[in-house]
Amino acid sequence: MSMSESKQAYYEKLVYNELMTHELVNYDRVLAKSKTLEALSDRQKNCTVSAYSDYNVLKKAFIVVIDLLKLVEGNDCVVMEGGTRNRVFHYVGERSDPLGNTNCRMIKDVKRYWEFCQDSGGFFPEAWLDYFFKDTLNLQKLKERKRRPLVCVGLDRSLTHLEYLPNLYEAIKKRQVLKISYAERYGDRTELIFHPHLLKEYNGRWFILGVNEDGNYGKYSVDRIYSYCIVNGVDYVPMKEGEYKYWNQIIGVSHQEWTDVVHITLKTHSLYKHGLFVSKRFHESQHEVLAFGNHDGEEYGMLSIDIVPNKEFYGRMLLYGDDIEVVSPSDVREQVKKRIEALRQRYST
């Protein structure tokens, strides 16, 4: 087994090769072919098959390979006989290498993706790469390539606790309940039970989104999580219907002030900025209502957006100054005016 190959993939290859002999195959036969350090050690100890360190990995490999064969060759291509302990598998399909082309395509696709990961060292947080490639020699090669990436970002990736990202991702996949030690800005640390559903990056900062123990939606910035652990004995609350919609109907991650989606009309006063807003949209719901040009003697363009207004939205409006104007609804326009007035007051002395 090469160091760049996972143990799971290694056993899947062994299982497939043995099944393609069209002979009866059991767990013992495949383990006898294994050259992993654990398998070699267990053979020296004369361990029973079920006591092998790789036993569970092998069982999963059989399931994966047989499912693939049934998908390609049909449900009757593999005959299983015997009980759990002495089960044997017999491939009776007609083709001698039904997954050959599939495997070749997968290898090419994985190789292309691996090369992309190598060239995108500035795009992925380093914690992701360290975690997902920790068992390969290619990790060092990736770190060397990272110094000269072909894909990078301009955002600062030096936030604290980014190393939590892979395990938080795993918790979401495995539907695990978490106990989090968290501190709001300038606040004391508190502990809470959280059901994670989604990781979201905004402006270079990572947030974990989900449901609190009281059943309400919650979000926590990863850099303010001081510790976490998996909670056993608590039923995981899965993602609610409409939860993706809830998080996608805002700019950023903050739900506040409004709870309903509103249709907002924006007026642009700069050809350059209008083009920027069209190509780099504020939100996926954004549409160009009127192309920038001369309309009744005035140079402007019109955009629309359907969101729940929040502080990130108002921040964007203030960021672009007099190049963009909220036309309607009037209550959203008034909120922008209040912020502008507060800013004017700040700089009036």
XYZ file of N, CA and C in Angstrom, residues 27-275:
747
model
N -13.706 -13.049 3.962
C -12.859 -12.050 4.616
C -11.432 -12.574 4.802
N -11.333 -13.834 5.189
C -10.019 -14.423 5.476
C -9.116 -14.399 4.247
N -9.701 -14.689 3.105
C -8.916 -14.731 1.865
C -8.329 -13.359 1.539
N -9.125 -12.319 1.715
C -8.638 -10.966 1.400
C -7.595 -10.526 2.418
N -7.839 -10.798 3.697
C -6.863 -10.412 4.722
C -5.533 -11.131 4.525
N -5.587 -12.344 3.983
C -4.354 -13.087 3.719
C -3.510 -12.406 2.644
N -4.170 -11.609 1.789
C -3.460 -10.888 0.729
C -2.955 -9.530 1.208
N -3.475 -9.073 2.346
C -3.157 -7.720 2.819
C -1.715 -7.600 3.283
N -1.129 -6.463 2.955
C 0.248 -6.200 3.375
C 0.342 -4.945 4.241
N -0.786 -4.569 4.864
C -0.715 -3.444 5.792
C 0.061 -3.881 7.027
N 0.650 -2.920 7.701
C 1.436 -3.232 8.900
C 0.581 -3.908 9.957
N -0.679 -3.466 10.075
C -1.565 -4.042 11.080
C -1.890 -5.498 10.752
N -2.162 -5.764 9.468
C -2.506 -7.129 9.071
C -1.316 -8.069 9.239
N -0.125 -7.598 8.880
C 1.076 -8.417 9.044
C 1.310 -8.745 10.513
N 1.098 -7.743 11.371
C 1.280 -7.949 12.810
C 0.260 -8.936 13.357
N -1.004 -8.816 12.916
C -2.052 -9.708 13.400
C -1.824 -11.149 12.942
N -1.271 -11.330 11.739
C -0.978 -12.682 11.268
C 0.110 -13.336 12.112
N 1.105 -12.520 12.505
C 2.175 -13.042 13.357
C 1.633 -13.483 14.715
N 0.585 -12.802 15.168
C -0.017 -13.134 16.461
C -1.051 -14.256 16.348
N -1.269 -14.736 15.113
C -2.270 -15.780 14.865
C -3.662 -15.360 15.324
N -3.988 -14.098 15.070
C -5.307 -13.586 15.451
C -6.395 -14.214 14.579
N -7.589 -14.334 15.146
C -8.733 -14.738 14.331
C -9.110 -13.571 13.430
N -9.837 -13.866 12.355
C -10.169 -12.828 11.378
C -10.888 -11.653 12.026
N -11.873 -11.938 12.876
C -12.662 -10.868 13.483
C -11.856 -10.015 14.450
N -10.680 -10.519 14.867
C -9.836 -9.753 15.794
C -8.822 -8.881 15.064
N -8.761 -9.003 13.747
C -7.823 -8.187 12.980
C -8.138 -6.703 13.155
N -7.106 -5.903 13.237
C -7.284 -4.454 13.376
C -8.024 -3.872 12.179
N -7.829 -4.488 10.998
C -8.426 -3.970 9.764
C -9.787 -4.590 9.454
N -10.334 -5.369 10.367
C -11.549 -6.142 10.072
C -12.721 -5.248 9.656
N -12.983 -4.186 10.411
C -14.118 -3.313 10.093
C -13.914 -2.565 8.783
N -12.664 -2.192 8.510
C -12.362 -1.529 7.237
C -12.634 -2.490 6.085
N -12.244 -3.744 6.267
C -12.460 -4.764 5.237
C -13.948 -4.983 4.981
N -14.746 -5.092 6.040
C -16.188 -5.299 5.882
C -16.813 -4.161 5.083
N -16.404 -2.937 5.390
C -16.925 -1.785 4.658
C -16.489 -1.836 3.197
N -15.258 -2.296 2.948
C -14.752 -2.392 1.573
C -15.598 -3.364 0.755
N -15.975 -4.495 1.355
C -16.836 -5.451 0.662
C -18.162 -4.801 0.281
N -18.751 -4.070 1.216
C -20.044 -3.425 0.964
C -19.934 -2.437 -0.190
N -18.891 -1.606 -0.169
C -18.713 -0.586 -1.207
C -18.545 -1.225 -2.579
N -17.670 -2.226 -2.673
C -17.386 -2.866 -3.965
C -18.613 -3.601 -4.495
N -19.288 -4.338 -3.634
C -20.462 -5.096 -4.080
C -21.580 -4.160 -4.519
N -21.779 -3.059 -3.806
C -22.790 -2.077 -4.216
C -22.471 -1.505 -5.595
N -21.194 -1.224 -5.849
C -20.785 -0.706 -7.159
C -21.013 -1.746 -8.255
N -20.662 -2.989 -7.970
C -20.865 -4.052 -8.956
C -22.343 -4.230 -9.286
N -23.194 -4.185 -8.270
C -24.633 -4.321 -8.505
C -25.167 -3.154 -9.325
N -24.612 -1.978 -9.092
C -25.038 -0.800 -9.841
C -24.686 -0.932 -11.320
N -23.510 -1.511 -11.600
C -23.023 -1.623 -12.978
C -23.523 -2.889 -13.666
N -23.520 -4.028 -12.933
C -23.816 -5.327 -13.533
C -25.212 -5.871 -13.209
N -25.891 -5.273 -12.237
C -27.196 -5.789 -11.842
C -27.151 -6.453 -10.477
N -28.305 -6.550 -9.838
C -28.368 -7.047 -8.459
C -27.966 -8.507 -8.304
N -28.013 -9.281 -9.388
C -27.720 -10.714 -9.288
C -26.275 -11.054 -9.619
N -25.415 -10.045 -9.758
C -24.036 -10.322 -10.190
C -23.162 -10.879 -9.068
N -23.589 -10.721 -7.809
C -22.830 -11.256 -6.679
C -23.757 -12.120 -5.826
N -23.348 -13.357 -5.614
C -24.114 -14.289 -4.783
C -23.447 -14.375 -3.415
N -24.241 -14.217 -2.354
C -23.715 -14.287 -0.989
C -24.263 -15.526 -0.292
N -23.400 -16.233 0.390
C -23.796 -17.440 1.112
C -23.203 -17.426 2.514
N -23.871 -18.113 3.444
C -23.347 -18.243 4.797
C -23.801 -17.129 5.719
N -23.424 -17.273 7.002
C -23.782 -16.287 8.012
C -22.781 -15.156 8.077
N -22.934 -14.320 9.101
C -22.077 -13.145 9.233
C -20.615 -13.524 9.378
N -20.327 -14.553 10.175
C -18.940 -14.932 10.462
C -18.275 -15.664 9.297
N -19.053 -16.527 8.627
C -18.454 -17.356 7.576
C -19.022 -17.042 6.194
N -19.388 -15.821 5.984
C -20.010 -15.423 4.720
C -18.999 -15.480 3.579
N -19.448 -15.978 2.421
C -18.610 -16.001 1.220
C -19.342 -15.261 0.103
N -18.564 -14.712 -0.797
C -19.100 -13.911 -1.895
C -18.605 -14.499 -3.215
N -19.498 -14.582 -4.183
C -19.150 -15.178 -5.472
C -19.641 -14.256 -6.591
N -18.697 -13.697 -7.338
C -19.055 -12.840 -8.467
C -19.398 -13.725 -9.660
N -20.615 -13.591 -10.191
C -21.083 -14.424 -11.304
C -21.420 -13.583 -12.528
N -20.977 -12.333 -12.526
C -21.223 -11.476 -13.683
C -20.440 -11.930 -14.900
N -20.851 -11.423 -16.077
C -20.227 -11.856 -17.331
C -18.906 -11.145 -17.599
N -18.844 -9.873 -17.285
C -17.633 -9.111 -17.609
C -16.518 -9.399 -16.608
N -15.287 -9.426 -17.115
C -14.140 -9.754 -16.260
C -13.588 -8.545 -15.514
N -13.957 -7.341 -15.948
C -13.470 -6.124 -15.274
C -14.503 -5.012 -15.433
N -15.684 -5.192 -14.835
C -16.781 -4.236 -15.051
C -16.513 -2.832 -14.530
N -15.638 -2.711 -13.547
C -15.358 -1.386 -12.979
C -14.073 -0.790 -13.526
N -13.469 -1.429 -14.517
C -12.194 -0.955 -15.042
C -12.260 0.463 -15.557
N -13.238 0.740 -16.437
C -13.361 2.093 -16.990
C -13.758 3.089 -15.916
N -14.638 2.652 -15.014
C -15.052 3.532 -13.919
C -13.867 3.894 -13.046
N -13.053 2.889 -12.713
C -11.879 3.116 -11.870
C -10.896 4.055 -12.542
N -10.704 3.879 -13.866
C -9.778 4.738 -14.612
C -10.241 6.181 -14.571
N -11.553 6.385 -14.771
C -12.085 7.750 -14.730
C -11.944 8.342 -13.334
N -12.207 7.513 -12.303
C -12.090 7.999 -10.930
C -10.662 8.417 -10.622
N -9.690 7.607 -11.067
C -8.288 7.941 -10.815
C -7.930 9.268 -11.468
N -8.381 9.456 -12.701
C -8.096 10.706 -13.405
C -8.749 11.886 -12.695
N -10.012 11.699 -12.266
C -10.721 12.778 -11.580
C -10.060 13.117 -10.255
N -9.671 12.086 -9.489
C -9.013 12.315 -8.200
C -7.673 13.003 -8.400
N -6.938 12.579 -9.431
C -5.640 13.191 -9.715
C -5.805 14.667 -10.063
N -6.816 14.965 -10.888
C -7.072 16.368 -11.243
C -7.432 17.174 -10.004
N -8.278 16.594 -9.132
C -8.671 17.312 -7.925
C -7.483 17.498 -6.995
N -6.635 16.473 -6.899
C -5.452 16.582 -6.050
C -4.535 17.694 -6.550
N -4.345 17.776 -7.877
C -3.517 18.840 -8.441
C -4.135 20.204 -8.154
N -5.464 20.278 -8.214
C -6.143 21.531 -7.883
C -5.883 21.913 -6.431
N -5.969 20.928 -5.529
C -5.696 21.203 -4.112
C -4.272 21.703 -3.924
N -3.329 21.100 -4.642
C -1.940 21.533 -4.529
C -1.769 22.977 -4.993
N -2.447 23.326 -6.084
C -2.299 24.664 -6.649
C -3.176 25.691 -5.948
N -4.034 25.245 -5.017
C -4.971 26.151 -4.356
C -4.665 26.284 -2.872
N -3.384 26.197 -2.540
C -2.988 26.261 -1.133
C -3.408 27.539 -0.447
N -3.576 28.630 -1.217
C -4.012 29.880 -0.611
C -5.513 29.999 -0.516
N -6.231 29.052 -1.149
C -7.691 29.118 -1.183
C -8.311 28.363 -0.018
N -7.776 27.182 0.281
C -8.289 26.380 1.381
C -7.599 26.765 2.682
N -8.352 26.861 3.792
C -7.685 27.020 5.083
C -6.732 25.852 5.310
N -5.562 26.127 5.830
C -4.540 25.091 5.979
C -5.034 23.924 6.824
N -5.932 24.212 7.773
C -6.443 23.141 8.633
C -7.176 22.069 7.830
N -7.879 22.469 6.760
C -8.572 21.490 5.917
C -7.570 20.513 5.320
N -6.518 21.072 4.723
C -5.537 20.244 4.026
C -4.781 19.348 4.997
N -4.406 19.903 6.158
C -3.696 19.103 7.160
C -4.542 17.911 7.600
N -5.849 18.133 7.724
C -6.736 17.076 8.215
C -6.997 16.006 7.157
N -7.369 16.426 5.959
C -7.806 15.471 4.954
C -6.660 14.760 4.238
N -5.426 15.296 4.354
C -4.291 14.634 3.724
C -3.238 14.225 4.749
N -3.649 14.083 6.011
C -2.688 13.836 7.086
C -2.012 12.471 6.962
N -2.657 11.515 6.295
C -2.084 10.175 6.190
C -1.329 9.945 4.888
N -0.958 11.010 4.200
C -0.266 10.846 2.928
C 1.063 11.564 2.942
N 1.996 11.038 2.149
C 3.273 11.727 1.974
C 3.088 13.007 1.186
N 1.970 13.113 0.441
C 1.746 14.266 -0.413
C 1.465 15.537 0.371
N 1.226 15.418 1.682
C 0.983 16.614 2.483
C 2.187 17.539 2.444
N 3.387 16.980 2.541
C 4.587 17.808 2.482
C 4.723 18.447 1.108
N 4.415 17.679 0.073
C 4.477 18.220 -1.282
C 3.487 19.370 -1.436
N 2.303 19.199 -0.837
C 1.287 20.241 -0.908
C 1.754 21.504 -0.206
N 2.385 21.357 0.956
C 2.858 22.527 1.696
C 3.950 23.261 0.923
N 4.785 22.505 0.207
C 5.814 23.139 -0.615
C 5.175 23.892 -1.776
N 4.147 23.283 -2.370
C 3.455 23.909 -3.500
C 2.683 25.131 -3.036
N 2.259 25.132 -1.786
C 1.453 26.220 -1.238
C 2.200 27.552 -1.274
N 3.521 27.497 -1.282
C 4.301 28.731 -1.316
C 4.202 29.419 -2.676
N 3.795 28.655 -3.702
C 3.665 29.221 -5.040
C 2.321 28.791 -5.636
N 1.211 29.161 -5.003
C -0.102 28.698 -5.469
C -0.513 29.366 -6.779
N -1.346 28.668 -7.537
C -1.935 29.236 -8.748
C -3.310 29.818 -8.464
N -3.915 29.405 -7.341
C -5.213 29.925 -6.912
C -5.067 30.411 -5.479
N -5.386 31.662 -5.234
C -5.255 32.200 -3.877
C -6.362 33.218 -3.632
N -6.462 33.692 -2.413
C -7.472 34.673 -2.033
C -6.801 35.846 -1.345
N -7.506 36.981 -1.338
C -6.945 38.171 -0.714
C -7.336 38.335 0.737
N -8.127 37.399 1.262
C -8.589 37.498 2.641
C -7.558 36.920 3.599
N -7.498 37.506 4.775
C -6.574 37.031 5.803
C -7.092 35.723 6.388
N -6.247 34.696 6.399
C -6.648 33.402 6.932
C -5.956 33.100 8.259
N -5.625 34.156 9.004
C -4.885 33.948 10.252
C -5.797 33.975 11.476
N -7.098 33.743 11.292
C -8.025 33.719 12.418
C -7.718 32.541 13.341
N -8.053 32.722 14.606
C -7.826 31.646 15.566
C -8.849 30.527 15.382
N -8.464 29.333 15.772
C -9.318 28.148 15.837
C -9.800 27.637 14.480
N -9.123 28.013 13.397
C -9.483 27.434 12.102
C -9.219 25.927 12.079
N -8.364 25.466 12.992
C -8.095 24.026 13.063
C -9.324 23.237 13.510
N -10.354 23.946 14.031
C -11.589 23.263 14.420
C -12.439 22.871 13.205
N -12.237 23.538 12.077
C -13.125 23.377 10.926
C -13.332 21.921 10.501
N -12.263 21.133 10.312
C -12.488 19.753 9.853
C -13.349 18.927 10.803
N -13.119 19.054 12.107
C -13.895 18.264 13.065
C -15.337 18.759 13.169
N -15.547 20.063 13.002
C -16.918 20.577 12.973
C -17.642 20.056 11.732
N -16.918 20.005 10.637
C -17.466 19.439 9.396
C -17.850 17.973 9.602
N -16.990 17.220 10.270
C -17.276 15.809 10.539
C -18.492 15.663 11.451
N -18.625 16.569 12.413
C -19.775 16.517 13.323
C -21.082 16.721 12.558
N -21.056 17.606 11.564
C -22.246 17.833 10.744
C -22.568 16.581 9.935
N -21.548 16.003 9.315
C -21.751 14.801 8.503
C -22.285 13.639 9.332
N -21.751 13.490 10.540
C -22.119 12.353 11.390
C -23.328 12.652 12.273
N -23.895 13.872 12.120
C -25.093 14.272 12.873
C -24.862 14.142 14.378
N -23.792 14.781 14.831
C -23.409 14.723 16.238
C -23.795 16.016 16.958
N -24.248 15.881 18.183
C -24.578 17.032 19.025
C -23.301 17.514 19.707
N -23.126 18.831 19.773
C -21.908 19.401 20.339
C -22.202 20.208 21.599
N -21.253 20.179 22.517
C -21.251 21.086 23.661
C -20.136 22.085 23.400
N -20.496 23.357 23.317
C -19.557 24.395 22.894
C -19.296 25.373 24.026
N -18.026 25.707 24.225
C -17.644 26.796 25.126
C -17.401 28.013 24.250
N -18.238 29.037 24.430
C -18.266 30.162 23.497
C -18.300 31.480 24.261
N -17.696 32.501 23.675
C -17.704 33.830 24.297
C -18.063 34.873 23.260
N -19.111 35.632 23.524
C -19.420 36.782 22.680
C -18.321 37.814 22.856
N -18.299 38.787 21.968
C -17.270 39.824 22.059
C -17.306 40.497 23.433
N -16.164 40.497 24.108
C -15.995 41.107 25.431
C -16.870 40.453 26.504
N -17.433 39.307 26.213
C -18.291 38.642 27.188
C -17.606 37.456 27.837
N -18.244 36.926 28.866
C -17.724 35.739 29.539
C -18.065 34.488 28.731
N -17.286 33.469 28.955
C -17.541 32.214 28.263
C -18.790 31.546 28.821
N -19.566 30.974 27.924
C -20.739 30.209 28.318
C -20.701 28.866 27.597
N -21.356 27.874 28.186
C -21.429 26.563 27.555
C -22.846 26.331 27.052
N -22.966 25.749 25.897
C -24.272 25.542 25.295
C -24.283 24.261 24.478
N -25.470 23.712 24.304
C -25.672 22.525 23.477
C -26.115 22.995 22.096
N -25.500 22.433 21.059
C -25.751 22.926 19.708
C -25.827 21.758 18.726
N -26.769 21.871 17.792
C -26.947 20.865 16.745
C -26.472 21.481 15.429
N -25.239 21.175 14.994
C -24.660 21.849 13.827
C -25.226 21.326 12.508
N -25.485 22.263 11.590
C -26.050 21.892 10.292
C -25.247 22.401 9.103
N -24.498 23.478 9.292
C -23.884 24.130 8.137
C -22.686 24.958 8.571
N -21.615 24.929 7.763
C -20.481 25.837 7.936
C -20.553 26.887 6.847
N -20.374 28.139 7.220
C -20.464 29.219 6.237
C -19.329 30.207 6.449
N -18.704 30.599 5.346
C -17.641 31.603 5.395
C -18.200 32.927 4.898
N -17.906 34.006 5.613
C -18.315 35.340 5.176
C -17.211 36.323 5.526
N -16.731 37.026 4.501
C -15.652 38.002 4.679
C -14.423 37.394 5.362
N -14.103 36.155 5.010
C -12.915 35.517 5.562
C -13.096 34.924 6.940
N -14.312 35.014 7.477
C -14.591 34.502 8.816
C -15.546 33.321 8.713
N -15.294 32.275 9.505
C -16.108 31.068 9.443
C -17.120 31.026 10.581
N -18.326 30.574 10.246
C -19.410 30.452 11.212
C -20.000 29.045 11.121
N -20.446 28.540 12.258
C -21.179 27.282 12.275
C -22.633 27.604 12.580
N -23.539 27.113 11.752
C -24.956 27.438 11.842
C -25.741 26.180 12.184
N -26.842 26.361 12.896
C -27.655 25.207 13.260
C -28.764 25.583 14.210
N -29.066 24.669 15.134
C -30.186 24.844 16.063
C -29.684 24.721 17.493
N -30.118 25.650 18.356
C -29.775 25.603 19.777
C -30.623 24.554 20.492
N -30.314 24.332 21.765
C -31.070 23.335 22.529
C -32.513 23.768 22.759
N -32.801 25.075 22.602
C -34.182 25.543 22.732
C -34.943 25.462 21.410
N -34.273 24.967 20.352
C -34.935 24.779 19.064
C -34.854 25.955 18.122
N -34.210 27.050 18.552
C -34.094 28.235 17.701
C -32.825 28.172 16.854
N -32.849 28.857 15.711
C -31.661 28.937 14.873
C -30.559 29.684 15.610
N -29.334 29.230 15.419
C -28.198 29.899 16.050
C -26.997 29.911 15.137
N -26.085 30.834 15.370
C -24.834 30.920 14.611
C -23.723 31.296 15.576
N -22.545 30.730 15.354
C -21.405 31.003 16.222
C -20.156 31.105 15.363
N -19.405 32.179 15.566
C -18.156 32.345 14.831
C -17.127 31.371 15.391
N -16.441 30.682 14.506
C -15.505 29.640 14.918
C -14.364 30.214 15.748
N -13.947 31.451 15.450
C -12.820 32.039 16.186
C -13.173 32.385 17.623
N -14.476 32.337 17.993
C -14.872 32.596 19.376
C -15.270 31.320 20.116
N -15.101 30.188 19.459
C -15.313 28.903 20.126
C -14.006 28.505 20.797
N -14.023 28.336 22.099
C -12.799 28.033 22.839
C -12.579 26.531 23.006
N -13.657 25.787 23.036
C -13.547 24.333 23.101
C -14.898 23.739 22.728
N -14.875 22.463 22.407
C -16.114 21.769 22.074
C -15.906 20.276 22.310
N -16.999 19.572 22.494
C -16.927 18.121 22.631
C -18.242 17.531 22.147
N -18.211 16.262 21.819
C -19.405 15.565 21.353
C -20.236 15.142 22.556
N -21.541 15.358 22.467
C -22.456 15.001 23.549
C -23.178 13.710 23.175
N -23.051 12.705 24.000
C -23.749 11.440 23.782
C -25.053 11.419 24.571
N -26.007 10.656 24.096
C -27.267 10.508 24.815
C -28.278 11.597 24.530
N -27.963 12.513 23.606
C -28.902 13.574 23.221
C -29.257 13.373 21.754
N -30.548 13.316 21.452
C -30.987 13.108 20.072
C -30.642 14.320 19.217
N -30.033 14.055 18.084
C -29.639 15.114 17.151
C -30.878 15.689 16.472
N -30.975 17.009 16.452
C -32.074 17.688 15.765
C -31.629 17.973 14.337
N -32.208 17.304 13.345
C -31.761 17.495 11.965
C -32.183 18.849 11.411
N -31.648 19.170 10.257
C -31.970 20.429 9.602
C -33.467 20.499 9.315
N -34.064 21.616 9.692
C -35.496 21.789 9.490
C -35.792 22.116 8.028
N -37.010 21.841 7.632
C -37.434 22.218 6.291
C -37.410 23.747 6.186
N -36.761 24.253 5.198
C -36.679 25.697 5.017
C -35.488 26.349 5.688
N -34.623 25.539 6.353
C -33.492 26.142 7.066
C -32.464 26.737 6.108
N -32.202 26.032 4.995
C -31.289 26.597 4.000
C -31.829 27.927 3.494
N -33.138 27.966 3.266
C -33.771 29.200 2.799
C -33.604 30.304 3.832
N -33.737 29.936 5.105
C -33.586 30.915 6.188
C -32.211 31.569 6.149
N -31.166 30.754 5.976
C -29.812 31.305 5.971
C -29.446 31.957 4.647
N -30.144 31.589 3.567
C -29.821 32.151 2.257
C -30.594 33.418 1.931
N -31.526 33.810 2.803
C -32.304 35.006 2.499
C -31.698 36.269 3.122
N -30.449 36.161 3.542
C -29.740 37.319 4.090
C -28.387 37.460 3.410
N -27.800 38.646 3.545
C -26.403 38.859 3.188
C -25.597 38.599 4.453
N -24.609 37.741 4.386
C -23.819 37.430 5.573
C -24.475 36.380 6.431
N -24.468 36.584 7.753
C -24.957 35.553 8.679
C -25.883 36.092 9.771
N -26.208 37.378 9.766
C -26.957 37.982 10.880
C -28.428 38.153 10.541
N -29.293 37.533 11.343
C -30.736 37.757 11.244
C -31.111 38.764 12.324
N -31.672 39.917 11.925
C -32.028 40.937 12.910
C -32.972 41.961 12.301
N -33.600 42.725 13.168
C -34.449 43.861 12.808
C -35.700 43.447 12.025
N -35.533 42.726 10.920
C -36.662 42.197 10.168
C -36.615 40.675 10.214
N -37.775 40.057 10.089
C -37.800 38.601 9.974
C -38.367 38.171 8.631
N -38.972 39.109 7.899
C -39.578 38.788 6.611
C -38.725 39.305 5.464
N -38.767 38.575 4.360
C -38.069 39.008 3.152
C -38.806 40.204 2.561
N -38.052 41.221 2.165
C -38.646 42.403 1.540
C -38.010 42.627 0.176
N -38.782 43.213 -0.727
C -38.296 43.538 -2.072
C -37.702 44.943 -2.026
N -36.399 45.033 -2.245
C -35.686 46.310 -2.130
C -35.255 46.772 -3.516
N -35.543 48.032 -3.815
C -35.139 48.635 -5.084
C -33.951 49.550 -4.839
N -32.907 49.371 -5.626
C -31.672 50.142 -5.495
C -31.423 50.950 -6.763
N -30.911 52.155 -6.577
C -30.591 53.047 -7.698
C -29.091 53.296 -7.709
N -28.461 53.057 -8.837
C -27.017 53.262 -8.944
C -26.729 54.587 -9.635
N -25.650 55.260 -9.214
C -25.320 56.591 -9.746
C -23.926 56.631 -10.359
N -23.379 55.482 -10.681
C -22.052 55.407 -11.293
C -22.045 54.245 -12.277
N -21.627 54.507 -13.513
C -21.571 53.449 -14.521
C -20.637 52.332 -14.075
N -19.470 52.711 -13.536
C -18.497 51.709 -13.097
C -19.075 50.850 -11.978
N -19.678 51.505 -10.966
C -20.205 50.746 -9.832
C -21.427 49.916 -10.244
N -22.216 50.432 -11.172
C -23.359 49.648 -11.644
C -22.868 48.339 -12.265
N -21.839 48.455 -13.104
C -21.260 47.255 -13.708
C -20.693 46.312 -12.666
